[in-house]
Short mmCIF file of C-alpha atoms and ligand atoms in Angstrom, two decimals:
data_model
loop_
_atom_site.label_atom_id
_atom_site.label_comp_id
_atom_site.label_asym_id
_atom_site.label_seq_id
_atom_site.Cartn_x
_atom_site.Cartn_y
_atom_site.Cartn_z
CA MET U 240 87.72 100.65 90.41
CA LYS U 241 89.04 103.72 88.78
CA ASN U 242 86.56 106.68 87.81
CA PHE U 243 86.77 108.69 84.96
CA ALA U 244 83.97 111.31 83.77
CA VAL U 245 83.49 113.79 81.19
CA ILE U 246 82.36 117.81 82.30
CA GLY U 247 80.54 120.34 80.44
CA ASP U 248 76.86 122.36 80.22
CA PRO U 249 74.71 120.88 78.65
CA ILE U 250 76.15 117.31 79.14
CA LYS U 251 72.83 114.94 78.51
CA HIS U 252 74.10 114.95 74.85
CA SER U 253 77.66 113.71 75.65
CA LEU U 254 78.35 109.57 74.51
CA SER U 255 81.57 109.81 75.94
CA PRO U 256 80.39 107.27 79.60
CA LEU U 257 79.04 105.00 76.37
CA LEU U 258 81.87 104.49 74.67
CA HIS U 259 84.39 104.02 77.45
CA ASN U 260 82.18 102.00 79.56
CA TRP U 261 82.18 99.57 75.98
CA ILE U 262 86.29 99.74 76.04
CA PHE U 263 86.36 98.45 80.14
CA ASN U 264 83.83 96.22 79.48
CA GLN U 265 85.73 94.88 76.60
CA LEU U 266 89.68 94.44 77.73
CA GLU U 267 87.80 94.22 81.10
CA ILE U 268 89.15 96.91 82.66
CA ASP U 269 87.80 97.89 86.19
CA ALA U 270 87.02 101.55 85.35
CA HIS U 271 83.94 103.46 85.43
CA TYR U 272 83.32 106.39 83.21
CA SER U 273 80.05 109.32 84.20
CA LYS U 274 78.89 112.34 82.87
CA ILE U 275 78.86 115.22 85.10
CA ARG U 276 77.19 118.89 84.34
CA VAL U 277 79.82 121.20 85.47
CA PRO U 278 78.64 125.39 85.24
CA GLN U 279 81.58 127.46 84.95
CA ASN U 280 81.20 128.43 88.81
CA GLU U 281 82.04 124.89 89.92
CA LEU U 282 85.01 124.34 87.38
CA ARG U 283 87.67 125.17 89.93
CA SER U 284 86.22 122.10 92.80
CA SER U 285 85.78 119.49 90.07
CA ILE U 286 89.27 120.05 89.27
CA GLU U 287 90.00 119.18 92.71
CA LYS U 288 87.92 115.97 92.17
CA VAL U 289 91.33 114.87 90.16
CA ARG U 290 93.48 115.47 92.62
CA ASN U 291 92.15 114.18 95.59
CA GLY U 292 92.00 111.05 94.21
CA LYS U 293 88.17 110.39 93.46
CA LEU U 294 88.50 111.19 89.68
CA ALA U 295 91.76 108.96 87.60
CA GLY U 296 90.94 111.32 84.86
CA ILE U 297 88.22 113.91 83.31
CA ASN U 298 86.96 114.69 79.54
CA ILE U 299 86.10 118.18 78.71
CA THR U 300 83.16 118.74 76.51
CA ILE U 301 81.40 122.30 75.88
CA PRO U 302 81.80 125.28 76.64
CA HIS U 303 84.11 124.74 78.70
CA LYS U 304 87.86 123.71 76.75
CA THR U 305 89.59 127.18 76.93
CA LYS U 306 88.41 128.65 80.30
CA ILE U 307 89.04 124.94 82.61
CA MET U 308 93.06 125.83 81.65
CA GLU U 309 93.47 128.31 83.96
CA TYR U 310 92.84 125.99 87.11
CA ILE U 311 95.03 123.52 85.32
CA ASP U 312 98.81 123.14 87.18
CA VAL U 313 100.51 121.80 84.35
CA VAL U 314 99.23 122.42 80.81
CA ASN U 315 100.78 120.20 77.92
CA PRO U 316 103.00 122.43 75.70
CA ARG U 317 101.43 121.86 72.65
CA ALA U 318 97.93 122.31 74.13
CA LYS U 319 99.28 125.66 75.45
CA LEU U 320 99.99 126.80 72.25
CA ILE U 321 96.49 124.62 70.87
CA GLY U 322 94.52 127.04 73.51
CA ALA U 323 92.00 124.68 74.55
CA ILE U 324 92.39 121.15 76.40
CA ASN U 325 89.39 117.93 76.58
CA PHE U 326 91.57 115.96 78.60
CA ILE U 327 93.22 115.88 82.45
CA MET U 328 95.29 113.78 84.77
CA PRO U 329 96.60 113.48 88.30
CA ALA U 330 100.80 113.30 87.47
CA SER U 331 103.33 113.78 90.51
CA GLY U 332 100.14 114.90 92.88
CA LYS U 333 99.41 117.90 89.96
CA VAL U 334 96.80 118.61 87.44
CA ILE U 335 98.08 118.18 83.89
CA GLY U 336 95.87 119.28 81.16
CA ASN U 337 96.69 117.86 77.29
CA ASN U 338 94.65 118.33 74.37
CA THR U 339 93.92 115.11 71.75
CA ASP U 340 90.99 116.36 69.75
CA TRP U 341 93.58 117.53 67.10
CA TYR U 342 94.92 114.33 67.20
CA GLY U 343 91.16 112.69 66.84
CA PHE U 344 90.76 115.35 63.97
CA THR U 345 94.07 114.27 62.46
CA LEU U 346 92.92 110.42 62.51
CA ALA U 347 89.73 111.21 61.28
CA LEU U 348 90.67 112.79 58.39
CA LYS U 349 93.25 109.98 57.40
CA ARG U 350 90.56 107.23 58.11
CA ASN U 351 88.01 109.00 55.96
CA GLU U 352 91.09 109.57 53.46
CA ILE U 353 90.60 113.42 53.15
CA ASP U 354 93.38 115.43 51.62
CA VAL U 355 94.07 119.21 53.08
CA ASN U 356 97.16 119.66 52.55
CA LYS U 357 97.94 123.09 50.27
CA LYS U 358 94.10 123.47 50.82
CA GLU U 359 91.65 126.23 51.54
CA ILE U 360 89.51 125.35 54.31
CA ILE U 361 86.37 127.21 55.30
CA LEU U 362 86.10 126.59 59.09
CA ILE U 363 83.00 127.90 60.86
CA GLY U 364 83.23 128.09 64.91
CA ALA U 365 85.79 129.48 67.38
CA GLY U 366 85.53 127.88 70.50
CA GLY U 367 87.43 124.72 72.33
CA VAL U 368 87.21 122.20 69.29
CA SER U 369 87.73 124.63 66.48
CA LYS U 370 91.03 125.54 68.10
CA GLY U 371 92.45 121.76 68.18
CA ILE U 372 90.79 121.44 64.75
CA ILE U 373 93.14 124.70 63.60
CA PHE U 374 96.12 122.75 64.76
CA ALA U 375 95.80 119.75 63.43
CA LEU U 376 94.83 121.79 59.87
CA LYS U 377 98.16 123.63 59.89
CA GLN U 378 100.29 120.13 60.71
CA GLN U 379 98.41 119.18 57.57
CA GLY U 380 99.58 121.72 55.74
CA VAL U 381 96.55 123.61 54.58
CA THR U 382 97.44 127.25 52.98
CA ARG U 383 95.02 128.95 54.35
CA VAL U 384 91.50 128.65 57.07
CA HIS U 385 89.25 130.87 56.48
CA LEU U 386 87.37 131.16 59.88
CA PHE U 387 83.97 132.56 60.61
CA ASN U 388 81.75 132.85 64.24
CA ARG U 389 78.61 134.15 65.29
CA THR U 390 80.79 136.78 67.53
CA PHE U 391 83.67 138.16 65.23
CA LYS U 392 85.40 139.55 68.32
CA LYS U 393 86.72 136.16 69.28
CA ILE U 394 87.94 135.67 65.76
CA SER U 395 89.16 138.25 65.06
CA GLU U 396 91.99 137.82 68.12
CA LEU U 397 93.27 134.28 65.97
CA TYR U 398 94.58 136.39 62.77
CA ASP U 399 97.79 135.36 61.65
CA GLU U 400 99.65 133.59 58.31
CA PHE U 401 97.15 130.61 58.33
CA ILE U 402 94.03 132.73 59.74
CA HIS U 403 91.78 134.46 57.88
CA PRO U 404 88.72 136.34 60.10
CA HIS U 405 85.54 136.87 58.69
CA LYS U 406 82.12 138.03 59.33
CA ILE U 407 79.75 135.23 59.46
CA THR U 408 77.62 137.49 56.93
CA ASP U 409 80.24 136.90 54.06
CA LEU U 410 79.75 133.04 53.80
CA GLU U 411 78.15 132.55 50.91
CA ASN U 412 80.93 134.88 49.12
CA VAL U 413 83.92 132.44 50.24
CA ILE U 414 81.98 129.52 49.66
CA HIS U 415 83.20 127.84 46.28
CA SER U 416 81.70 124.67 44.45
CA ASP U 417 84.67 122.90 45.56
CA SER U 418 85.02 124.07 49.06
CA ILE U 419 86.22 121.60 52.08
CA ILE U 420 84.36 123.09 55.16
CA ILE U 421 84.44 121.98 58.52
CA ASN U 422 81.33 122.51 61.34
CA CYS U 423 83.01 123.82 64.50
CA THR U 424 80.06 124.81 66.33
CA SER U 425 77.38 123.47 68.37
CA VAL U 426 74.74 124.49 65.50
CA GLY U 427 73.24 121.12 64.67
CA MET U 428 73.17 118.93 68.19
CA ASN U 429 69.54 120.10 67.53
CA ALA U 430 68.31 118.02 64.94
CA ALA U 431 66.34 120.69 63.09
CA ASP U 432 69.35 123.49 62.31
CA SER U 433 72.36 123.84 60.18
CA PRO U 434 75.01 126.35 60.09
CA ILE U 435 74.90 126.96 56.51
CA ALA U 436 72.25 127.40 54.10
CA SER U 437 71.42 124.41 51.55
CA HIS U 438 71.41 126.69 48.34
CA LEU U 439 75.53 126.71 49.25
CA LEU U 440 76.02 123.23 49.09
CA SER U 441 76.85 121.67 46.20
CA LYS U 442 78.49 118.37 44.93
CA ASP U 443 82.07 118.95 44.69
CA GLN U 444 82.08 120.45 48.42
CA THR U 445 83.47 118.06 51.34
CA ILE U 446 81.66 118.76 54.46
CA ILE U 447 83.12 117.87 58.06
CA ASP U 448 80.34 117.94 61.06
CA THR U 449 82.77 117.79 64.44
CA ILE U 450 79.17 117.27 65.65
CA TYR U 451 78.60 113.27 66.53
CA ASN U 452 74.82 113.13 68.43
CA PRO U 453 72.91 112.95 65.68
CA VAL U 454 75.43 111.06 63.33
CA LYS U 455 74.34 112.42 60.74
CA THR U 456 73.65 116.37 61.23
CA LYS U 457 70.67 118.36 58.83
CA LEU U 458 74.02 120.11 57.40
CA LEU U 459 75.38 116.11 56.47
CA VAL U 460 71.95 115.21 55.33
CA ASP U 461 72.13 118.63 53.51
CA ALA U 462 74.99 117.85 51.96
CA GLU U 463 74.55 114.43 51.36
CA GLY U 464 71.52 115.21 49.15
CA VAL U 465 73.06 117.05 47.05
CA GLY U 466 76.06 114.28 46.37
CA ALA U 467 78.49 116.45 48.40
CA ARG U 468 81.58 114.38 49.80
CA THR U 469 81.16 113.82 53.40
CA MET U 470 83.04 113.31 56.90
CA ILE U 471 80.63 112.25 60.19
CA GLY U 472 82.00 113.52 63.67
CA LEU U 473 81.67 109.81 64.97
CA ASP U 474 85.28 109.04 63.55
CA MET U 475 87.02 112.38 65.69
CA PHE U 476 85.03 111.61 68.81
CA ILE U 477 86.31 108.44 69.01
CA TYR U 478 89.59 108.50 68.35
CA GLN U 479 90.31 111.39 70.61
CA ALA U 480 88.67 109.10 73.24
CA LEU U 481 91.27 106.38 72.13
CA ALA U 482 94.18 108.99 72.30
CA SER U 483 92.41 109.52 76.07
CA GLN U 484 92.31 106.01 77.78
CA ASP U 485 95.91 105.98 75.91
CA LEU U 486 97.28 108.98 78.35
CA TRP U 487 95.65 107.76 81.13
CA PHE U 488 96.35 104.20 81.79
CA GLY U 489 100.01 104.98 80.20
CA GLU U 490 99.30 101.92 77.56
CA ASP U 491 98.30 101.42 74.01
CA ILE U 492 94.66 100.99 74.99
CA SER U 493 93.89 102.49 70.98
CA ASN U 494 95.22 99.44 69.58
CA ARG U 495 93.56 96.56 71.63
CA VAL U 496 90.06 98.38 70.60
CA ASN U 497 88.21 97.08 67.38
CA PHE U 498 86.95 100.44 65.80
CA ASP U 499 84.58 99.46 63.45
CA ASP U 500 83.01 97.58 66.40
CA LEU U 501 82.95 100.43 68.44
CA LYS U 502 81.73 102.42 66.08
CA ARG U 503 78.85 100.57 65.26
CA TYR U 504 77.96 100.11 69.22
CA ILE U 505 77.68 103.79 69.36
CA GLU U 506 76.30 104.32 66.01
CA SER U 507 73.41 101.62 67.06
CA ASN U 508 72.52 103.50 70.36
CA LEU U 509 72.11 106.52 68.34
CA CYS U 510 69.22 105.56 66.04
P1 LIG W 1569 83.08 123.57 71.94
O1 LIG W 1569 83.76 123.42 73.32
O2 LIG W 1569 82.48 122.42 71.51
O3 LIG W 1569 84.02 124.38 70.91
P2 LIG W 1569 82.34 125.98 72.50
O4 LIG W 1569 83.84 126.82 73.29
O5 LIG W 1569 81.57 126.88 74.03
O6 LIG W 1569 82.47 125.29 72.54
O7 LIG W 1569 82.42 126.61 71.63
C1 LIG W 1569 81.19 126.82 70.34
C2 LIG W 1569 80.60 126.96 69.27
O8 LIG W 1569 79.50 127.00 68.91
C3 LIG W 1569 81.31 129.00 69.12
O9 LIG W 1569 82.27 129.01 68.05
C4 LIG W 1569 80.29 129.33 69.32
O10 LIG W 1569 80.20 130.67 68.59
P3 LIG W 1569 79.80 132.32 69.07
O11 LIG W 1569 81.54 132.28 69.95
O12 LIG W 1569 79.70 133.35 68.85
O13 LIG W 1569 79.53 131.91 71.18
C5 LIG W 1569 78.69 128.19 68.04
N1 LIG W 1569 77.87 128.98 68.43
C6 LIG W 1569 77.41 127.82 69.51
N2 LIG W 1569 75.74 128.32 69.24
C7 LIG W 1569 75.94 128.78 68.03
C8 LIG W 1569 74.91 129.39 67.71
N3 LIG W 1569 73.59 129.35 68.22
N4 LIG W 1569 74.47 130.08 66.50
C9 LIG W 1569 75.86 130.44 65.79
N5 LIG W 1569 77.06 130.00 66.31
C10 LIG W 1569 76.86 128.96 67.76
#
């Protein structure tokens, strides 16, 4: 049996085991997926479990997607460009890292028929998820990303021709009545919190959350309340996981999975 795991800290919120084990069960794959809380000082030793064959693959979640890169033998060139990885597997005695978040986000946009081409985007957060999404947005032809983060120093270094860093206090001056806004912070994992004050939301906006647990964050509930278009984090979460399976098994697992059944299964476990 092959063993896989997601590592992070905190890890309780992660639904990756639920998702991956459902797929293994449906497709009768002899494998098991678990979650392991790994503090930063144990990152290096957790990678060793892949090197010595105890784990056939790892997903990485909050807050390790950037830091872990220094312990990886070979980082995929695109993931290097992104600056974050959420995927690890062994290959030829080495540990390789990759990023499937950007692809998951791209497919989720497509599924939700959200077109960002030639649009300006407001993005809040500058962690590992944010980096993958910025890459996806550039691929999709956005003209500008207005980037906000609690810690300004993190985004001041990300300035380029697409990315305009802003102080978080400027948020209300940059948000317009038809803005597309993406939450890449962890604010909302606690159901009572939202990264955006509700009075800044309005019906012609598109509000995207990358948090999938809860399925509908306070931000999304507020956005729905004013009639805005919304995209939940679950679609991206499923697509990034399917892309991970394709890479781990070297075959087109994602095409053998019924997306709607899987989504319903996860939602039923969350409600
Ligand atoms: P992930 O892999 O999910 O991106 P991460 O790399 O730890 O996780 O990034 C978490 C993001 O959420 C960061 O942008 C973080 O802001 P800081 O850079 O200021 O730490 C943001 N975040 C976490 N808790 C927050 C809070 N209470 N208020 C505002 N932003 C928060």
